Amino acid sequence: MIILAIDPGSEKSALVLYDTGNQEIYDRRILENELLLGYMGDVVFDMLVIEMIASYGMPVGKDVFETCVWIGRFIEHSKKSFSYIYRREEKMFLCGSMKAKDSNIRQAIIDKLGKEKTKGCSKDIWAALAVALTFE
């Protein structure tokens, strides 16, 4: 199954196009959200998987709400099956601890896939890859 995994943002989002069968990353990049909508129409994928916003009881600002709107736009535009993955699920699946930090998640991904397959990953692309692996 080919997954389009997205770590959404209010203006730009990270994506990973990932094949669960052979654990290959076909594409990884950060795009402006409008460009990502176009990208979604140009690539073949079976499932859309998006990191979903979760409430932890703290006040949030405009960026969080705009990110939520983009999540909805991505889902509507894809016309594919979709699934949400929450950050806490990624932490537990990849690291076995809710206390895991981004550096722990990166290392767990490298341990799982190897350094060669994760070359070119940076910034929020790690988060999109964590989404794909957690769904897998």
Tab-separated table of C-alpha atoms in Angstrom:
chain	number	residue	atom	x	y	z
A	1	MET	CA	0.000	0.000	0.000
A	2	ILE	CA	1.264	3.454	-0.874
A	3	ILE	CA	0.611	6.033	1.810
A	4	LEU	CA	0.684	9.782	1.445
A	5	ALA	CA	1.581	10.889	4.979
A	6	ILE	CA	1.280	14.561	5.886
A	7	ASP	CA	2.507	16.599	8.827
A	8	PRO	CA	0.213	19.582	8.283
A	9	GLY	CA	0.950	23.218	8.958
A	10	SER	CA	-0.905	26.481	8.601
A	11	GLU	CA	1.081	27.546	5.503
A	12	LYS	CA	3.403	24.668	4.577
A	13	SER	CA	3.168	20.940	5.174
A	14	ALA	CA	5.632	18.080	5.070
A	15	LEU	CA	4.812	14.971	3.087
A	16	VAL	CA	6.183	11.496	2.636
A	17	LEU	CA	5.060	9.107	-0.085
A	18	TYR	CA	5.756	5.719	1.489
A	19	ASP	CA	5.302	2.134	0.297
A	20	THR	CA	4.435	-0.099	3.240
A	21	GLY	CA	5.173	-3.279	1.267
A	22	ASN	CA	8.868	-2.696	0.709
A	23	GLN	CA	9.370	0.122	3.243
A	24	GLU	CA	10.521	2.531	0.530
A	25	ILE	CA	10.206	6.292	0.619
A	26	TYR	CA	9.282	7.434	-2.892
A	27	ASP	CA	9.141	11.128	-2.134
A	28	ARG	CA	9.699	13.514	0.762
A	29	ARG	CA	9.350	17.253	0.738
A	30	ILE	CA	7.847	20.350	2.290
A	31	LEU	CA	5.372	22.261	0.147
A	32	GLU	CA	3.177	25.283	0.495
A	33	ASN	CA	-0.305	23.984	1.218
A	34	GLU	CA	-1.809	25.173	-2.079
A	35	LEU	CA	0.971	23.364	-3.961
A	36	LEU	CA	0.375	20.235	-1.906
A	37	LEU	CA	-3.222	20.153	-3.138
A	38	GLY	CA	-1.895	20.064	-6.705
A	39	TYR	CA	0.702	17.454	-5.790
A	40	MET	CA	-2.042	15.204	-4.428
A	41	GLY	CA	-3.680	15.172	-7.850
A	42	ASP	CA	-0.425	14.279	-9.583
A	43	VAL	CA	0.729	11.260	-7.536
A	44	VAL	CA	-0.716	7.802	-7.070
A	45	PHE	CA	-1.417	6.705	-3.500
A	46	ASP	CA	-3.850	4.368	-1.769
A	47	MET	CA	-4.319	6.034	1.591
A	48	LEU	CA	-3.997	9.524	3.029
A	49	VAL	CA	-2.674	9.609	6.588
A	50	ILE	CA	-2.496	12.927	8.427
A	51	GLU	CA	-1.156	13.909	11.816
A	52	MET	CA	-4.184	15.287	13.649
A	53	ILE	CA	-4.277	18.125	16.135
A	54	ALA	CA	-4.966	17.079	19.729
A	55	SER	CA	-6.045	19.208	22.644
A	56	TYR	CA	-3.868	19.110	25.730
A	57	GLY	CA	-5.824	21.755	27.631
A	58	MET	CA	-3.622	24.694	26.675
A	59	PRO	CA	-4.849	27.747	24.764
A	60	VAL	CA	-4.042	27.698	21.042
A	61	GLY	CA	-3.680	30.405	18.464
A	62	LYS	CA	-4.651	31.175	14.906
A	63	ASP	CA	-2.048	28.829	13.374
A	64	VAL	CA	-3.597	25.766	15.020
A	65	PHE	CA	-7.046	26.602	13.693
A	66	GLU	CA	-5.692	27.296	10.210
A	67	THR	CA	-3.878	23.945	10.323
A	68	CYS	CA	-7.199	22.256	11.155
A	69	VAL	CA	-8.796	23.899	8.123
A	70	TRP	CA	-5.966	22.609	5.917
A	71	ILE	CA	-6.380	19.098	7.276
A	72	GLY	CA	-9.989	19.205	6.116
A	73	ARG	CA	-9.024	20.587	2.721
A	74	PHE	CA	-6.429	17.839	2.202
A	75	ILE	CA	-8.948	15.141	3.081
A	76	GLU	CA	-11.652	16.594	0.842
A	77	HIS	CA	-9.250	17.077	-2.062
A	78	SER	CA	-7.787	13.570	-1.949
A	79	LYS	CA	-11.087	11.703	-2.382
A	80	LYS	CA	-9.270	8.686	-0.895
A	81	SER	CA	-9.599	6.757	2.312
A	82	PHE	CA	-7.886	8.589	5.135
A	83	SER	CA	-6.776	8.089	8.687
A	84	TYR	CA	-5.624	10.360	11.477
A	85	ILE	CA	-2.527	9.675	13.530
A	86	TYR	CA	-1.977	11.569	16.772
A	87	ARG	CA	1.460	12.523	18.057
A	88	ARG	CA	0.964	10.418	21.198
A	89	GLU	CA	0.400	7.348	18.963
A	90	GLU	CA	3.676	8.045	17.153
A	91	LYS	CA	5.559	8.366	20.428
A	92	MET	CA	4.161	5.119	21.794
A	93	PHE	CA	4.570	3.138	18.573
A	94	LEU	CA	8.080	4.294	17.716
A	95	CYS	CA	9.568	4.859	21.181
A	96	GLY	CA	7.284	3.129	23.668
A	97	SER	CA	7.071	6.268	25.804
A	98	MET	CA	4.903	9.364	25.939
A	99	LYS	CA	7.998	11.256	27.121
A	100	ALA	CA	9.743	10.784	23.752
A	101	LYS	CA	11.078	13.939	22.119
A	102	ASP	CA	11.631	14.664	18.421
A	103	SER	CA	15.229	13.432	18.650
A	104	ASN	CA	14.038	10.103	20.093
A	105	ILE	CA	11.518	9.716	17.295
A	106	ARG	CA	14.163	10.476	14.650
A	107	GLN	CA	16.497	7.886	16.122
A	108	ALA	CA	13.717	5.275	16.283
A	109	ILE	CA	12.954	5.883	12.596
A	110	ILE	CA	16.628	5.529	11.664
A	111	ASP	CA	16.834	2.328	13.726
A	112	LYS	CA	13.768	0.944	11.934
A	113	LEU	CA	14.587	1.922	8.338
A	114	GLY	CA	18.347	2.467	8.371
A	115	LYS	CA	20.396	5.555	7.602
A	116	GLU	CA	20.389	4.967	3.853
A	117	LYS	CA	16.593	5.054	3.514
A	118	THR	CA	16.273	8.168	5.676
A	119	LYS	CA	18.829	10.265	3.776
A	120	GLY	CA	17.288	13.570	2.823
A	121	CYS	CA	14.931	13.655	5.788
A	122	SER	CA	14.987	16.889	7.732
A	123	LYS	CA	12.736	19.207	9.698
A	124	ASP	CA	9.056	18.271	9.529
A	125	ILE	CA	9.704	15.477	7.052
A	126	TRP	CA	10.673	13.333	10.064
A	127	ALA	CA	7.211	13.978	11.492
A	128	ALA	CA	5.515	12.984	8.217
A	129	LEU	CA	7.605	9.796	8.131
A	130	ALA	CA	6.613	9.060	11.734
A	131	VAL	CA	2.968	9.378	10.635
A	132	ALA	CA	3.521	6.856	7.824
A	133	LEU	CA	5.367	4.343	9.999
A	134	THR	CA	2.837	4.563	12.815
A	135	PHE	CA	-0.023	3.899	10.394
A	136	GLU	CA	1.829	1.034	8.738
